[in-house]
Tab-separated table of C-alpha atoms in Angstrom:
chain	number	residue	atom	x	y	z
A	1140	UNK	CA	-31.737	-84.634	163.241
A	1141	UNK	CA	-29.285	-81.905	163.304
A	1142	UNK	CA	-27.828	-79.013	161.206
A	1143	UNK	CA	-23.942	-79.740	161.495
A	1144	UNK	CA	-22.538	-76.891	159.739
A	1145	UNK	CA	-23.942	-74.226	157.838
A	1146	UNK	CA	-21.425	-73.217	154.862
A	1147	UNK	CA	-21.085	-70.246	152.798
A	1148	UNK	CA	-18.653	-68.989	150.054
A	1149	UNK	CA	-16.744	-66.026	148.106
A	1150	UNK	CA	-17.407	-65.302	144.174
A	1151	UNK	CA	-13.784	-66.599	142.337
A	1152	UNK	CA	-12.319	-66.563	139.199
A	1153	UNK	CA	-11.806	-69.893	137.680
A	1154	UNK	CA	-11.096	-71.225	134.529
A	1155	UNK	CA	-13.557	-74.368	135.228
A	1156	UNK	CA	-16.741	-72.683	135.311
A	1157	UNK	CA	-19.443	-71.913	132.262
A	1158	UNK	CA	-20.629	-68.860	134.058
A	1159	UNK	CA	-21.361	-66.169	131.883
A	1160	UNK	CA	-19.189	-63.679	134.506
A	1161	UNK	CA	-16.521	-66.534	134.452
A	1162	UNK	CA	-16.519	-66.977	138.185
A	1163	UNK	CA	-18.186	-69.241	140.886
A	1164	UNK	CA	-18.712	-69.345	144.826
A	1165	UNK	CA	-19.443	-73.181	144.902
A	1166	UNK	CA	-16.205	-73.365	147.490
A	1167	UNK	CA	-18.397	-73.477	150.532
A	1168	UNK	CA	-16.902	-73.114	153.760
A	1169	UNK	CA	-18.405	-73.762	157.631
A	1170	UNK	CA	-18.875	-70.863	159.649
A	1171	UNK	CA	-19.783	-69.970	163.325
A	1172	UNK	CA	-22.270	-68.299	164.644
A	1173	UNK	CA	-25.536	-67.714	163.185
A	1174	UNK	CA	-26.310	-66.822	159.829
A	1175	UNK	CA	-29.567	-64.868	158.583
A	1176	UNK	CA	-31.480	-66.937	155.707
A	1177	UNK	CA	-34.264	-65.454	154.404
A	1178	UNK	CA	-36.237	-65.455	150.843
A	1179	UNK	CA	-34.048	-63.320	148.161
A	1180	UNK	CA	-36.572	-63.063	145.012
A	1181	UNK	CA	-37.280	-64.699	142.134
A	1182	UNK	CA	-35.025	-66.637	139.763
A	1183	UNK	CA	-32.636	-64.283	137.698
A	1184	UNK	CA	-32.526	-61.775	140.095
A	1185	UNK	CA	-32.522	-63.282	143.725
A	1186	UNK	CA	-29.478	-64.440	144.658
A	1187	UNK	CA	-28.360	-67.022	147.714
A	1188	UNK	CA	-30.899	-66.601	150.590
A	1189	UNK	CA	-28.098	-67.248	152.814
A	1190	UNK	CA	-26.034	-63.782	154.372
A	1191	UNK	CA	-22.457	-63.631	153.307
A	1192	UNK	CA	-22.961	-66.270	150.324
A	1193	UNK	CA	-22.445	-65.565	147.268
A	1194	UNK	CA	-24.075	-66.601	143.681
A	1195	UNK	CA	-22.698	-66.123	140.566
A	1196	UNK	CA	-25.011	-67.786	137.467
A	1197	UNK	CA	-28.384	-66.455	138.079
A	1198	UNK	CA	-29.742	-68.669	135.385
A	1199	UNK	CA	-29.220	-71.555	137.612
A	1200	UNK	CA	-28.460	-70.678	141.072
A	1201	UNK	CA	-30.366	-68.421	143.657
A	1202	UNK	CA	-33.797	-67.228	143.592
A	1203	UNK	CA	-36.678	-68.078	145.706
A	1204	UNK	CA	-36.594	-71.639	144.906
A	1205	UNK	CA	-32.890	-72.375	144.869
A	1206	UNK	CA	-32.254	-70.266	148.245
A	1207	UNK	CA	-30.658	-72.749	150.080
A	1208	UNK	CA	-29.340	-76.314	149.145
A	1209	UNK	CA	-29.037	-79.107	151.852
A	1210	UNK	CA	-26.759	-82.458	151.718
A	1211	UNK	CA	-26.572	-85.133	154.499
A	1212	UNK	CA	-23.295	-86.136	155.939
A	1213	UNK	CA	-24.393	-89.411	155.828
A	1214	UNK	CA	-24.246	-88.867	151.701
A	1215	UNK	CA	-20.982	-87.193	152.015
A	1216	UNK	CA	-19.528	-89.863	153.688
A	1217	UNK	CA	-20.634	-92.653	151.323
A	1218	UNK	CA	-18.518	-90.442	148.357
A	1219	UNK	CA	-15.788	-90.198	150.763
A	1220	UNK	CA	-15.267	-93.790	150.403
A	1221	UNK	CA	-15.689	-94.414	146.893
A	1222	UNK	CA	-13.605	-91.312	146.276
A	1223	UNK	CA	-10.984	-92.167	148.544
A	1224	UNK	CA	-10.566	-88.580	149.579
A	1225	UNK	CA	-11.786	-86.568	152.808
A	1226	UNK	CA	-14.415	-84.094	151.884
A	1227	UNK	CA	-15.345	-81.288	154.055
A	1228	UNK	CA	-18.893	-80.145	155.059
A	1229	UNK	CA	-19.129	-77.764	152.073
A	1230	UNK	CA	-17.126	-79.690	150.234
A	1231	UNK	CA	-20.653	-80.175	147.628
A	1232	UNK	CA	-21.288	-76.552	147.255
A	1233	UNK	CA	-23.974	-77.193	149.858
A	1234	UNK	CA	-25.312	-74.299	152.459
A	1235	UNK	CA	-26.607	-76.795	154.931
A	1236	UNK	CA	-25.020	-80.014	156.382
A	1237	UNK	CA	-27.100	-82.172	157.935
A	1238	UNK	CA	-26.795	-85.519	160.200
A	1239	UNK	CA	-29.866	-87.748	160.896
A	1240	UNK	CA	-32.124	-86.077	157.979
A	1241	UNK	CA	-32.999	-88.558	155.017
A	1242	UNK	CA	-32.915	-85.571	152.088
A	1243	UNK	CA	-33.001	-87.442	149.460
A	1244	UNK	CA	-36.366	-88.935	150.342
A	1245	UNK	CA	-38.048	-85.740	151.432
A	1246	UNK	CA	-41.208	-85.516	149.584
A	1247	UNK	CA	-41.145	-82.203	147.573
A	1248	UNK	CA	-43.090	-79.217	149.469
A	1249	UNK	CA	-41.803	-80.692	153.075
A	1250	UNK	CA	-41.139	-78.716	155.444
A	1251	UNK	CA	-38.553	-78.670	158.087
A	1252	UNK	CA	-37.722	-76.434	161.031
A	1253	UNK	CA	-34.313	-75.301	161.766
A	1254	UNK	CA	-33.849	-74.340	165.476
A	1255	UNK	CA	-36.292	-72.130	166.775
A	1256	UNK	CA	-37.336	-70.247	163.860
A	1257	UNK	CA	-36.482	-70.970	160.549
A	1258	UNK	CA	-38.795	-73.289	158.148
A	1259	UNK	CA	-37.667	-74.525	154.746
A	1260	UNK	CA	-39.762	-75.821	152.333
A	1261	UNK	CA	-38.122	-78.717	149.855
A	1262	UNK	CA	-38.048	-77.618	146.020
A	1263	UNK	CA	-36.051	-80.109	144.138
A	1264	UNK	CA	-32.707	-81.963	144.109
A	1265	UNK	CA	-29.573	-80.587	142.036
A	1266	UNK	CA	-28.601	-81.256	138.483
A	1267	UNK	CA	-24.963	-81.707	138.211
A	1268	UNK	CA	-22.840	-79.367	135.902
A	1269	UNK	CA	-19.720	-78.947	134.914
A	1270	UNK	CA	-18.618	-75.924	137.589
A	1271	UNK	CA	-19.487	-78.892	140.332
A	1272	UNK	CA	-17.556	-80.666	138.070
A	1273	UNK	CA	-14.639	-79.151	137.219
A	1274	UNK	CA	-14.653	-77.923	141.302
A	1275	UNK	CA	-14.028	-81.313	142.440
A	1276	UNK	CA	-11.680	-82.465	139.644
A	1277	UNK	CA	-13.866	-86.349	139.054
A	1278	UNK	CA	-13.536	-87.863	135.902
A	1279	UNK	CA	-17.132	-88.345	134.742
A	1280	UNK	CA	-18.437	-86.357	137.670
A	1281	UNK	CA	-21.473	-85.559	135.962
A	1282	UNK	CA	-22.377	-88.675	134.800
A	1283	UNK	CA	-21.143	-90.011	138.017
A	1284	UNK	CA	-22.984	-87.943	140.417
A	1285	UNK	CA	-26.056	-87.895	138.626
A	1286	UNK	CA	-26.442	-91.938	138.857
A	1287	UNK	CA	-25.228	-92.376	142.202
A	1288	UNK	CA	-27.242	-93.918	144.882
A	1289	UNK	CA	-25.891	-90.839	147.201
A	1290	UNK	CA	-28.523	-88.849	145.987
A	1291	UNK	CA	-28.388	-85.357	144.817
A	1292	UNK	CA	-29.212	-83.354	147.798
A	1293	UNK	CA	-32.543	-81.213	148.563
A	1294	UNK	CA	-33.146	-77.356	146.944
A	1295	UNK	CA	-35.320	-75.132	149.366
A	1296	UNK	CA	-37.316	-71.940	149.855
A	1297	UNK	CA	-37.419	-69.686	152.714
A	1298	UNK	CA	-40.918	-70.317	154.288
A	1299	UNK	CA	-39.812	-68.039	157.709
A	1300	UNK	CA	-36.646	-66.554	158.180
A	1301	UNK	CA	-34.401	-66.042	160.115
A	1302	UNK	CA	-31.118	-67.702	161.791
A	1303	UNK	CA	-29.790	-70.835	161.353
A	1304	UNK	CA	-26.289	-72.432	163.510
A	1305	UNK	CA	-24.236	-75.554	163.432
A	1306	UNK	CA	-26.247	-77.571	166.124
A	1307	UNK	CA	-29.367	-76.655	165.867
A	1308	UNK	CA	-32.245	-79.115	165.641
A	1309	UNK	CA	-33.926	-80.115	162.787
A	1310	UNK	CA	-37.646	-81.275	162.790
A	1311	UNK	CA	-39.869	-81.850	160.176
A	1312	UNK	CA	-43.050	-80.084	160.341
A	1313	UNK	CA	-45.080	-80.891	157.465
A	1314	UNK	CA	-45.509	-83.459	154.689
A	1315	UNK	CA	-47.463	-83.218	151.630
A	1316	UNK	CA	-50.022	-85.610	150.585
A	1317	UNK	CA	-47.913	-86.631	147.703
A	1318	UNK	CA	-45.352	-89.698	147.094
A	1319	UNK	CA	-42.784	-87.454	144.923
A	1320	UNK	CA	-39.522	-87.372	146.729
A	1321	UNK	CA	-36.405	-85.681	145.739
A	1322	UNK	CA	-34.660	-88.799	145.109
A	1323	UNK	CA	-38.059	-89.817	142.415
A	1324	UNK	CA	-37.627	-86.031	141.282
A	1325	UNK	CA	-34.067	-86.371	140.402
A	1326	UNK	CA	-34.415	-89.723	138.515
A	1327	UNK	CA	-37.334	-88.389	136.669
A	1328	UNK	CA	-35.634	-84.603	135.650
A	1329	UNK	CA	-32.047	-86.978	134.589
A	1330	UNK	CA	-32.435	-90.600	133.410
A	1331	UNK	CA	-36.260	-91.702	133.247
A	1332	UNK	CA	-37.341	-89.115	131.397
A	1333	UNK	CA	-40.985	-91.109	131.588
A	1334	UNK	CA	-41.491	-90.657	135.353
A	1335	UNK	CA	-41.895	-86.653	134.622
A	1336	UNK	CA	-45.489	-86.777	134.154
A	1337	UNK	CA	-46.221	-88.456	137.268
A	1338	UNK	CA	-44.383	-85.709	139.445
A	1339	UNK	CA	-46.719	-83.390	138.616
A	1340	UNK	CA	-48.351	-84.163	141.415
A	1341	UNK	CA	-46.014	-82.302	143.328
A	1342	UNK	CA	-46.200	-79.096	140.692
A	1343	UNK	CA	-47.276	-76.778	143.933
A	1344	UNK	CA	-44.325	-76.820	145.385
A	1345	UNK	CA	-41.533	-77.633	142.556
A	1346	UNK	CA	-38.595	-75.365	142.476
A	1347	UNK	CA	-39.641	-73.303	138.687
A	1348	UNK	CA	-36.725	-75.101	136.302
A	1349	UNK	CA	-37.825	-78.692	136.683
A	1350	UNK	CA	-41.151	-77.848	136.661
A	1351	UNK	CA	-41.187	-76.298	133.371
A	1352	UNK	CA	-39.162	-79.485	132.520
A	1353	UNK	CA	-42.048	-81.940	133.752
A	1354	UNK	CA	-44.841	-79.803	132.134
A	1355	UNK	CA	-42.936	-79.683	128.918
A	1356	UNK	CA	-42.325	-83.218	128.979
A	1357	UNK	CA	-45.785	-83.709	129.464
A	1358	UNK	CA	-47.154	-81.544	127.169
A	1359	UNK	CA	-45.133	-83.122	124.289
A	1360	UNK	CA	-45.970	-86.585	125.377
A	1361	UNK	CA	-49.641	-85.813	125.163
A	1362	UNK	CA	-49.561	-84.776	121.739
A	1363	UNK	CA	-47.553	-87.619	120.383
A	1364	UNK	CA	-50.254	-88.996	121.890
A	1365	UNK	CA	-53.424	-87.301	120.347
A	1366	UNK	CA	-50.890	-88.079	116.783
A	1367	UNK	CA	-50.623	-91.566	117.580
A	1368	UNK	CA	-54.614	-91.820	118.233
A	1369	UNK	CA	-54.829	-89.668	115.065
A	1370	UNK	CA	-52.881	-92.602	113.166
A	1371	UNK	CA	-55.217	-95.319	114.537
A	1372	UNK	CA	-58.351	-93.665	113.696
A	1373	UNK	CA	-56.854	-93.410	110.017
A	1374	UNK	CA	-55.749	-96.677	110.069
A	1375	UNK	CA	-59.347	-98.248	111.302
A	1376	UNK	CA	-60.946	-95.976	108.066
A	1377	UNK	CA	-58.529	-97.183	105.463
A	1378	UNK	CA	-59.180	-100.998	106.502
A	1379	UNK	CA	-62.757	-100.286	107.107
A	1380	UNK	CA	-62.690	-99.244	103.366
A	1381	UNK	CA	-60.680	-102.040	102.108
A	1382	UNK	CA	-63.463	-104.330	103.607
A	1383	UNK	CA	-66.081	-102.333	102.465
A	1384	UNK	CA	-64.409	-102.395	98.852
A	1385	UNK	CA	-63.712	-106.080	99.056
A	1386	UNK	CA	-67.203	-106.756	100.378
A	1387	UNK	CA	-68.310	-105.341	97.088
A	1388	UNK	CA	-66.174	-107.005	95.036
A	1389	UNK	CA	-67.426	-110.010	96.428
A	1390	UNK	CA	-70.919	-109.557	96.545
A	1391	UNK	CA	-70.642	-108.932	92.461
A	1392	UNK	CA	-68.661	-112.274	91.957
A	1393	UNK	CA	-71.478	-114.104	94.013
A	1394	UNK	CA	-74.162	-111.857	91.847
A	1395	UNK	CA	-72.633	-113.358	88.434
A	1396	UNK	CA	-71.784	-116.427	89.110
C-alpha cells in the first residue's frame, strides 16, 4: 500500500462555488517533496492540516476531523472509464492518493501509518456538493457521485504529525472493534437514511457533521417511536372499553331476557 501523490491547492475565484467568500481550492495539484500534516483545530476555525493547502468554506471543510481527505487510484481509475476523460491524482479535490489501500472499506477510527511517522485516523467519507460539482463540469455529479460504487473517499484526523511524500508506505496500524466502514457510513449519511442508527457504534471516532446527523436521526426516530407506542397503548384502552361497554350491554340483555 502506497501514498502515490500527495496534492495540495491555491484559494480561486470561481463562479461555481456556494462559498460564502465565493472562492475554492478544490484544484489539487501533486507536489514533491515532503509536506508537513499536522492537526489544525476544530471545525470553523481549523483549516487544511496539510502545509501549503488551502481551505476556503470552514463550515464544511478543514478542522480536526476533515484535515486530510484520501481517494484510491484504483477509484479514480474506475471514473476514468465511465467518464471517458483522464483525471489526475488531485483531480477529486483529494490531499492523498493512494494505490493498494481499500478506503472505502476502512472501518471508521482506523488507523494508518504514512512512512515513518505520520498516523491518520479515518473520520468519515465525503458528501458531494455542488463546488465538486461544478469543478468537474458532470451532469448530475452529485447525484452521480453520491450512488456510485467508486465510493466516496476516506476524511481523517491527524493522530501524529509530521511528513508525508509520494512513495511512502502505507500500513494500517489499528482497527476498531466495530463493522462501520466508510463505504456503510456514506450510504447511511446519503440514501438509507435507516442505517444511521446503527453507525453509532462508531460515534468515538466520527468526523463531528455526520455524527450530529446520526444522533439526530436517531433521536427523532426514537420519539416517533415512544408516539407510536403512545398510539397503541390508546388504542388497547379504547377497545378494552368498547368490550368492557359491550360486555355490559350484554350481560343486561341476558339479565332481561
Amino acid at each position: 500500500m502506497t501514498l502515490l501523490s500527495v496534492n495540495v491547492g491555491r484559494a480561486r475565484a470561481v463562479d461555481y462555488t456556494d462559498a460564502p467568500v465565493g472562492r475554492t481550492a478544490i484544484d489539487k495539484r501533486p507536489v514533491e517533496g515532503a509536506v508537513r500534516i499536522e492537526a489544525p483545530g476544530p471545525l470553523g476555525v481549523g483549516r487544511s492540516g496539510l502545509a501549503g493547502d488551502d481551505v476556503c468554506d470552514l463550515r464544511f471543510h478543514g478542522g480536526a476531523d476533515r484535515a486530510a481527505y484520501a481517494f484510491a487510484r484504483e477509484d479514480m481509475d474506475l471514473w476514468e472509464r465511465e467518464l471517458g476523460r483522464e483525471l489526475a491524482n488531485g483531480s477529486f479535490g483529494e490531499n492523498l492518493t493512494t494505490r493498494g489501500l481499500d478506503v472505502n472499506n476502512a472501518l471508521i477510527g482506523e488507523r494508518w501509518r504514512i512512512g515513518d511517522e505520520v498516523v491518520l485516523e479515518v473520520t468519515g467519507g465525503r458528501i458531494p456538493c455542488r463546488t465538486f460539482a461544478g469543478f468537474l463540469g458532470e451532469k448530475g455529479w452529485v447525484k452521480r457521485f453520491t450512488r456510485s460504487e467508486a465510493g466516496p473517499g476516506a476524511l481523517l484526523r491527524v493522530i501524529v504529525p509530521g511528513e508525508v511524500r509520494a512513495g511512502d508506505p502505507i500500513t494500517v496500524v489499528h482497527r476498531p472493534d466495530h463493522e462501520v466502514t466508510v463505504a456503510l457510513l456514506h450510504r447511511a449519511a446519503t440514501v438509507e437514511r435507516s442505517l444511521l442508527p446503527g453507525t453509532l457504534a462508531a460515534a468515538a471516532w466520527m468526523e463531528s457533521g455526520l455524527l450530529d446527523l446520526a444522533r439526530q436521526y436517531t433521536e427523532k426516530y426514537a420519539e416517533e417511536h415512544v408516539e407510536d407506542a403512545e398510539e397503541h397503548v390508546e388504542d388497547a384502552e379504547e377497545h378494552a372499553e368498547d368490550a368492557e361497554k359491550h360486555a355490559d350491554r350484554h350481560a343486561e340483555e341476558c339479565a332481561g331476557a
